[in-house]
Coordinates of C-alpha atoms in Angstrom, one line a residue:
X1 CA 150.7 162.5 110.9
X2 CA 153.7 164.6 110.5
X3 CA 155.0 165.7 107.1
X4 CA 157.8 163.1 107.3
X5 CA 155.1 160.4 107.7
X6 CA 155.7 159.8 111.4
X7 CA 152.6 159.1 113.5
X8 CA 152.4 160.9 116.8
X9 CA 149.7 160.6 119.5
X10 CA 148.2 163.9 120.6
X11 CA 145.8 164.6 123.5
X12 CA 143.8 167.9 122.9
X13 CA 142.3 170.1 125.6
X14 CA 139.5 172.5 124.5
X15 CA 138.0 175.4 126.4
X16 CA 134.9 177.2 125.0
X17 CA 134.3 180.9 125.9
X18 CA 130.7 182.1 125.9
X19 CA 129.1 185.6 126.0
X20 CA 126.7 186.7 128.7
X21 CA 123.9 185.0 126.9
X22 CA 125.7 181.7 126.9
X23 CA 126.5 181.8 123.2
X24 CA 129.9 180.4 122.3
X25 CA 132.1 183.1 120.9
X26 CA 135.6 181.5 121.0
X27 CA 137.5 178.3 121.5
X28 CA 140.8 178.0 123.4
X29 CA 142.8 174.8 122.8
X30 CA 146.0 173.1 123.7
X31 CA 147.7 170.0 122.4
X32 CA 149.9 167.6 124.4
X33 CA 152.2 165.0 122.7
X34 CA 151.6 161.7 124.5
X35 CA 153.4 159.5 122.0
X36 CA 156.0 158.3 124.5
X37 CA 153.4 157.5 127.1
X38 CA 151.4 155.5 124.5
X39 CA 154.5 153.6 123.5
X40 CA 155.2 152.8 127.1
X41 CA 151.6 151.7 127.7
X42 CA 151.7 149.4 124.6
X43 CA 155.1 148.0 125.7
X44 CA 153.6 147.2 129.1
X45 CA 150.6 145.5 127.6
X46 CA 152.9 143.4 125.3
X47 CA 155.1 142.5 128.3
X48 CA 152.1 141.4 130.4
X49 CA 150.8 139.4 127.4
X50 CA 154.2 137.7 127.0
X51 CA 154.4 137.0 130.8
X52 CA 150.8 135.6 130.7
X53 CA 151.7 133.4 127.8
X54 CA 154.9 132.2 129.4
X55 CA 153.1 131.4 132.6
X56 CA 150.4 129.6 130.7
X57 CA 153.0 127.5 128.8
X58 CA 154.9 126.7 132.0
X59 CA 151.6 126.0 133.8
X60 CA 152.2 128.7 136.4
X61 CA 149.1 129.9 138.2
X62 CA 148.7 133.2 140.0
X63 CA 146.8 134.2 143.1
X64 CA 146.4 137.8 144.4
X65 CA 145.3 138.2 148.1
X66 CA 144.3 141.5 149.5
X67 CA 145.6 141.3 153.1
X68 CA 143.1 144.0 154.3
X69 CA 139.9 142.5 152.9
X70 CA 140.9 138.9 152.5
X71 CA 139.6 138.8 148.9
X72 CA 141.4 136.7 146.4
X73 CA 141.7 136.4 142.7
X74 CA 142.8 133.2 141.0
X75 CA 144.1 133.0 137.4
X76 CA 142.5 130.4 135.0
X77 CA 145.8 128.4 135.1
X78 CA 145.6 128.2 138.9
X79 CA 142.0 126.8 138.6
X80 CA 143.4 124.2 136.2
X81 CA 146.2 123.3 138.5
X82 CA 143.7 122.8 141.4
X83 CA 141.3 120.9 139.1
X84 CA 138.5 123.3 139.9
X85 CA 135.9 125.0 137.7
X86 CA 136.6 128.6 137.1
X87 CA 133.3 129.6 138.7
X88 CA 134.5 128.2 142.0
X89 CA 134.8 131.1 144.6
X90 CA 138.5 131.7 145.3
X91 CA 138.5 131.1 149.0
X92 CA 141.3 130.1 151.4
X93 CA 139.2 127.3 152.8
X94 CA 138.8 125.8 149.4
X95 CA 142.5 125.8 148.8
X96 CA 143.4 124.3 152.2
X97 CA 141.1 121.4 151.6
X98 CA 143.2 120.5 148.5
X99 CA 146.5 120.5 150.3
X100 CA 147.6 116.9 151.0
X101 CA 146.7 116.0 154.6
X102 CA 150.2 114.8 155.3
X103 CA 151.6 118.1 154.1
X104 CA 149.0 120.5 155.6
X105 CA 150.7 121.2 158.9
X106 CA 154.1 121.7 157.2
X107 CA 152.5 124.1 154.8
X108 CA 150.7 126.1 157.5
X109 CA 153.9 126.4 159.6
X110 CA 155.9 127.6 156.6
X111 CA 153.2 130.1 155.7
X112 CA 153.0 131.4 159.2
X113 CA 156.8 131.8 159.5
X114 CA 156.9 133.6 156.1
X115 CA 154.0 135.9 157.0
X116 CA 155.7 136.8 160.3
X117 CA 159.0 137.7 158.5
X118 CA 157.1 139.7 155.8
X119 CA 159.7 138.6 153.2
X120 CA 159.3 136.6 150.0
X121 CA 159.5 132.8 150.5
X122 CA 158.9 129.6 148.6
X123 CA 157.6 126.2 149.6
X124 CA 156.9 122.8 148.1
X125 CA 153.9 120.5 148.9
X126 CA 151.6 118.0 147.5
X127 CA 148.1 118.9 146.3
X128 CA 145.2 116.5 146.2
X129 CA 143.1 117.6 143.3
X130 CA 139.4 117.4 143.0
X131 CA 139.8 114.3 140.7
X132 CA 141.8 112.6 143.5
X133 CA 145.1 112.8 141.5
X134 CA 148.1 114.0 143.4
X135 CA 150.6 116.6 142.1
X136 CA 153.6 118.3 143.5
X137 CA 153.4 122.1 143.6
X138 CA 156.1 124.7 144.0
X139 CA 154.6 128.0 145.4
X140 CA 156.4 131.3 145.6
X141 CA 155.0 134.1 147.8
X142 CA 155.7 137.8 147.1
X143 CA 154.7 140.6 149.4
X144 CA 153.6 144.0 148.2
X145 CA 153.6 147.2 150.4
X146 CA 151.6 150.4 150.2
X147 CA 153.1 153.9 150.1
X148 CA 153.5 153.8 153.9
X149 CA 155.5 150.6 153.8
X150 CA 152.7 148.4 155.2
X151 CA 152.0 145.0 153.8
X152 CA 148.9 145.2 151.6
X153 CA 148.9 142.3 149.1
X154 CA 150.3 138.8 148.8
X155 CA 151.0 137.7 145.3
X156 CA 151.7 134.0 144.8
X157 CA 152.6 131.8 141.9
X158 CA 152.1 128.0 141.8
X159 CA 153.8 125.6 139.4
X160 CA 153.2 121.9 138.8
X161 CA 156.7 120.3 139.4
X162 CA 155.4 116.7 139.5
X163 CA 157.5 115.5 136.5
X164 CA 160.6 117.3 137.9
X165 CA 160.0 115.7 141.3
X166 CA 159.7 112.2 139.8
X167 CA 162.9 112.7 137.8
X168 CA 164.7 113.8 140.9
X169 CA 163.4 110.8 142.9
X170 CA 164.4 108.5 140.0
X171 CA 168.0 109.9 140.1
X172 CA 168.1 109.6 143.9
X173 CA 166.9 106.0 143.7
X174 CA 169.5 105.1 141.1
X175 CA 172.3 106.7 143.2
X176 CA 171.3 104.8 146.3
X177 CA 170.4 101.3 144.9
X178 CA 172.0 98.4 143.1
X179 CA 171.2 98.4 139.4
X180 CA 170.5 94.7 139.2
X181 CA 168.8 93.7 142.4
X182 CA 167.2 97.0 143.5
X183 CA 168.8 96.5 146.9
X184 CA 170.5 99.4 148.7
X185 CA 174.0 100.1 147.6
X186 CA 177.0 101.0 149.8
X187 CA 176.1 104.7 149.7
X188 CA 172.7 104.2 151.2
X189 CA 174.0 101.6 153.6
X190 CA 176.5 104.0 155.0
X191 CA 173.8 106.7 155.3
X192 CA 171.4 104.4 157.2
X193 CA 174.2 103.0 159.3
X194 CA 175.2 106.5 160.5
X195 CA 171.6 107.2 161.3
X196 CA 171.3 104.0 163.4
X197 CA 174.6 105.0 165.2
X198 CA 173.1 108.4 166.0
X199 CA 169.9 106.9 167.3
X200 CA 171.7 104.2 169.2
X201 CA 174.0 106.7 170.9
X202 CA 171.1 109.0 171.7
X203 CA 168.6 106.3 173.0
X204 CA 171.0 103.6 174.2
X205 CA 169.7 100.7 172.2
X206 CA 171.6 98.3 170.0
X207 CA 171.4 97.2 166.4
X208 CA 173.2 94.6 164.3
X209 CA 175.1 94.1 161.0
X210 CA 175.1 90.8 159.2
X211 CA 177.8 90.2 156.5
X212 CA 176.5 87.6 154.0
X213 CA 178.6 85.9 151.5
X214 CA 177.1 83.4 149.0
X215 CA 178.4 79.8 148.9
X216 CA 178.7 77.8 145.6
X217 CA 177.8 80.9 143.5
X218 CA 180.9 80.9 141.3
X219 CA 180.1 77.5 139.8
X220 CA 176.7 78.8 138.7
X221 CA 178.4 81.6 136.7
X222 CA 181.0 79.2 135.3
X223 CA 178.6 76.6 134.2
X224 CA 175.5 78.6 133.1
X225 CA 177.0 82.0 132.4
X226 CA 176.6 85.5 133.9
X227 CA 172.9 85.9 132.9
X228 CA 172.1 82.9 134.9
X229 CA 174.1 84.3 137.8
X230 CA 172.1 87.5 137.6
X231 CA 168.9 85.5 137.9
X232 CA 170.3 83.8 141.0
X233 CA 171.2 87.2 142.5
X234 CA 167.7 88.5 141.9
X235 CA 166.2 85.5 143.7
X236 CA 168.7 85.9 146.5
X237 CA 167.6 89.5 146.9
X238 CA 163.9 88.5 147.0
X239 CA 164.5 85.8 149.6
X240 CA 166.5 88.0 151.9
X241 CA 163.9 90.8 151.7
X242 CA 161.3 88.2 152.6
X243 CA 163.3 87.1 155.7
X244 CA 163.9 90.7 157.1
X245 CA 161.6 93.2 158.7
X246 CA 160.3 96.3 157.0
X247 CA 162.7 98.6 158.9
X248 CA 165.7 96.5 158.2
X249 CA 168.0 97.3 155.2
X250 CA 169.5 94.7 152.8
X251 CA 172.4 96.1 150.8
X252 CA 174.5 94.5 148.0
X253 CA 178.1 95.6 148.5
X254 CA 179.9 93.3 146.0
X255 CA 179.3 90.6 143.4
X256 CA 178.0 88.0 145.8
X257 CA 178.4 90.0 149.1
X258 CA 175.7 91.6 151.1
X259 CA 175.2 93.5 154.3
X260 CA 172.0 93.4 156.3
X261 CA 171.3 96.2 158.8
X262 CA 169.0 94.8 161.5
X263 CA 167.7 98.1 162.9
X264 CA 165.9 98.7 166.2
X265 CA 166.3 97.0 169.6
X266 CA 168.0 93.7 169.1
X267 CA 170.1 91.2 171.0
X268 CA 172.4 88.2 170.1
X269 CA 169.5 85.8 170.1
X270 CA 167.6 87.9 167.6
X271 CA 170.7 88.0 165.4
X272 CA 171.0 84.2 165.6
X273 CA 167.4 83.8 164.6
X274 CA 167.7 86.2 161.7
X275 CA 171.0 84.5 160.5
X276 CA 169.5 81.0 160.6
X277 CA 166.4 82.2 158.7
X278 CA 168.5 83.7 156.0
X279 CA 170.8 80.7 155.7
X280 CA 167.8 78.3 155.5
X281 CA 166.1 80.5 152.9
X282 CA 169.2 80.7 150.7
X283 CA 170.0 77.0 150.9
X284 CA 166.7 76.0 149.3
X285 CA 167.0 74.9 145.7
X286 CA 166.4 77.5 143.0
X287 CA 164.5 76.5 139.8
X288 CA 164.6 78.7 136.7
X289 CA 163.4 78.2 133.2
X290 CA 166.7 76.9 131.9
X291 CA 168.5 75.5 134.9
X292 CA 168.3 74.6 138.6
X293 CA 170.9 75.2 141.2
X294 CA 171.4 75.1 145.0
X295 CA 173.7 77.6 146.7
X296 CA 174.0 78.7 150.3
X297 CA 175.4 81.4 152.5
X298 CA 177.8 82.1 155.3
X299 CA 177.2 84.9 157.7
X300 CA 179.2 87.0 160.1
X301 CA 177.4 89.2 162.7
X302 CA 178.4 92.2 164.8
X303 CA 176.3 94.0 167.4
X304 CA 176.3 97.7 168.4
X305 CA 177.8 98.8 170.8
X306 CA 179.3 95.5 172.0
X307 CA 181.4 94.9 168.9
X308 CA 182.0 98.4 167.7
X309 CA 181.0 102.0 168.1
X310 CA 181.7 103.3 164.5
X311 CA 180.4 102.4 161.1
X312 CA 183.9 101.2 160.0
X313 CA 184.5 99.3 163.2
X314 CA 181.2 97.4 162.9
X315 CA 181.7 96.6 159.2
X316 CA 185.1 95.2 160.0
X317 CA 183.8 93.2 162.9
X318 CA 181.1 91.6 160.8
X319 CA 183.6 90.9 158.0
X320 CA 186.0 89.2 160.4
X321 CA 183.2 87.1 161.8
X322 CA 182.2 86.1 158.3
X323 CA 185.8 85.1 157.6
X324 CA 185.8 82.8 160.6
X325 CA 182.4 81.4 159.5
X326 CA 183.8 80.4 156.1
X327 CA 186.9 78.9 157.7
X328 CA 184.6 76.8 160.0
X329 CA 182.7 75.4 157.0
X330 CA 180.3 76.9 154.6
X331 CA 176.6 77.4 155.5
X332 CA 177.1 78.6 159.0
X333 CA 177.3 81.8 161.0
X334 CA 179.6 83.3 163.6
X335 CA 179.6 86.4 165.7
X336 CA 182.5 88.7 166.3
X337 CA 184.9 87.9 169.1
X338 CA 187.8 90.0 170.4
X339 CA 190.3 87.3 169.4
X340 CA 189.2 87.6 165.8
X341 CA 190.5 91.2 165.7
X342 CA 194.0 90.0 166.7
X343 CA 193.9 87.3 164.2
X344 CA 192.8 89.7 161.5
X345 CA 195.6 92.1 162.3
X346 CA 198.1 89.2 162.1
X347 CA 196.6 88.1 158.8
X348 CA 196.9 91.6 157.4
X349 CA 200.5 91.8 158.6
X350 CA 201.3 88.4 156.9
X351 CA 199.6 89.6 153.7
X352 CA 201.8 92.7 153.7
X353 CA 204.9 90.6 154.2
X354 CA 203.8 88.1 151.5
X355 CA 203.7 90.9 149.0
X356 CA 207.4 91.6 149.7
X357 CA 208.5 87.9 150.0
X358 CA 209.0 87.3 146.3
X359 CA 210.9 90.5 145.7
X360 CA 213.1 89.8 148.8
X361 CA 213.8 86.2 147.7
X362 CA 212.2 84.7 150.8
X363 CA 210.2 82.1 148.8
X364 CA 212.0 78.8 148.3
X365 CA 211.2 75.9 146.0
X366 CA 211.8 72.5 147.6
X367 CA 211.6 69.1 145.8
X368 CA 210.2 66.1 147.5
X369 CA 211.1 62.8 145.8
X370 CA 208.4 60.3 145.0
X371 CA 209.6 56.7 145.3
X372 CA 208.0 54.0 143.1
X373 CA 207.9 50.7 145.0
X374 CA 207.4 48.6 142.0
X375 CA 210.3 50.3 140.2
X376 CA 212.3 50.5 143.3
X377 CA 213.5 54.0 142.4
X378 CA 212.6 57.6 142.5
X379 CA 210.1 58.2 139.8
X380 CA 209.2 61.9 140.2
X381 CA 209.5 64.9 142.4
X382 CA 206.8 67.0 144.0
X383 CA 207.5 70.8 143.9
X384 CA 206.8 72.4 147.3
X385 CA 206.8 76.2 147.9
X386 CA 208.3 77.3 151.3
X387 CA 208.5 80.7 152.8
X388 CA 211.6 81.5 154.9
X389 CA 210.5 84.6 156.7
X390 CA 213.3 86.8 158.1
X391 CA 211.7 87.0 161.6
X392 CA 209.0 84.3 161.6
X393 CA 211.3 81.6 160.3
X394 CA 209.7 78.9 158.1
X395 CA 206.0 79.8 157.6
X396 CA 203.7 76.8 157.2
X397 CA 202.0 76.5 153.8
X398 CA 198.7 76.2 155.6
X399 CA 199.2 79.7 156.8
X400 CA 200.3 81.6 153.7
X401 CA 198.9 79.5 150.7
X402 CA 195.3 80.5 151.5
X403 CA 196.4 84.2 151.6
X404 CA 198.2 83.8 148.3
X405 CA 195.1 82.3 146.7

């Protein structure tokens, strides 16, 4: 202790000088101030303690592997992650038995590639613990080299990321599925459709799209309210799932509009069978606690590659076929035909012209007198809307009134 009260750490070296008889006659000593070294040592211990505490709180386990001897050391937290007693010998075989069988080959391949590069790497995999519970682990590998630059040790950390994985999966599910029915949404439909296009192009087999529109659904909402409509949509989703195969995809793309991707090798007869099954299933009465109703469905179908070679082309083809099916009468199905495309283009052109008709003064109001026979005079007039198109001439109300509606 210095005069100013400061404490310093001193290391003393003593040398005893003896006479010819071995009797000590003098002592030679030297003192070395090791205060800075002691402070550095204490700081290192505190840092290691903080790191150990942080890893314990974050459930991070450590493993140290000597690449020359193959000996391993596992931390207590790592034993806890593995679900093993701390007296279990830390052996590679023990660990590999815990890796989920479905992830083992992927783990070994990633490990082999990382070892070959000799650079730090990370990987994620599932672990089947001794109590048969499954957790998701994230493991990071760090290589250490000796003074000559040769790999000597492999330090790895493992962290349980099961909750994080579940949260990510929940967010992904919400982003890809309809919030009410749990069916796929348009985002997932487009992704699966592009995958099917890639496989169809590569392997040369077809698949199909069915555009489904519910019949008589609006009256249910109008009469019983939207909560009742939601119940109907949930039942519709259940019935459509029941009528499709496990590799097919049912997506909700609008209020009462759905797209079904019939994946795998399929032909027009298969499409007809699938469409009929769905129409029959959706036409059956639905009974709920507070009400009963009966709806139906109209379906338009398109087959790859016959009716389109792109996602947009196939969706448009199925939609055009659906439009024709509803025109023919509700509760039926139609498949795309080339003539439908020309009709659709003409319909879209007429829709465009109709938007400009009012502004251009092309719509005319005609009055048709109604003659009362008993009164022997005109008793009223019926107002009729007519469209005098600049190039088409007089357009029939049967052509433009449905578009306006």
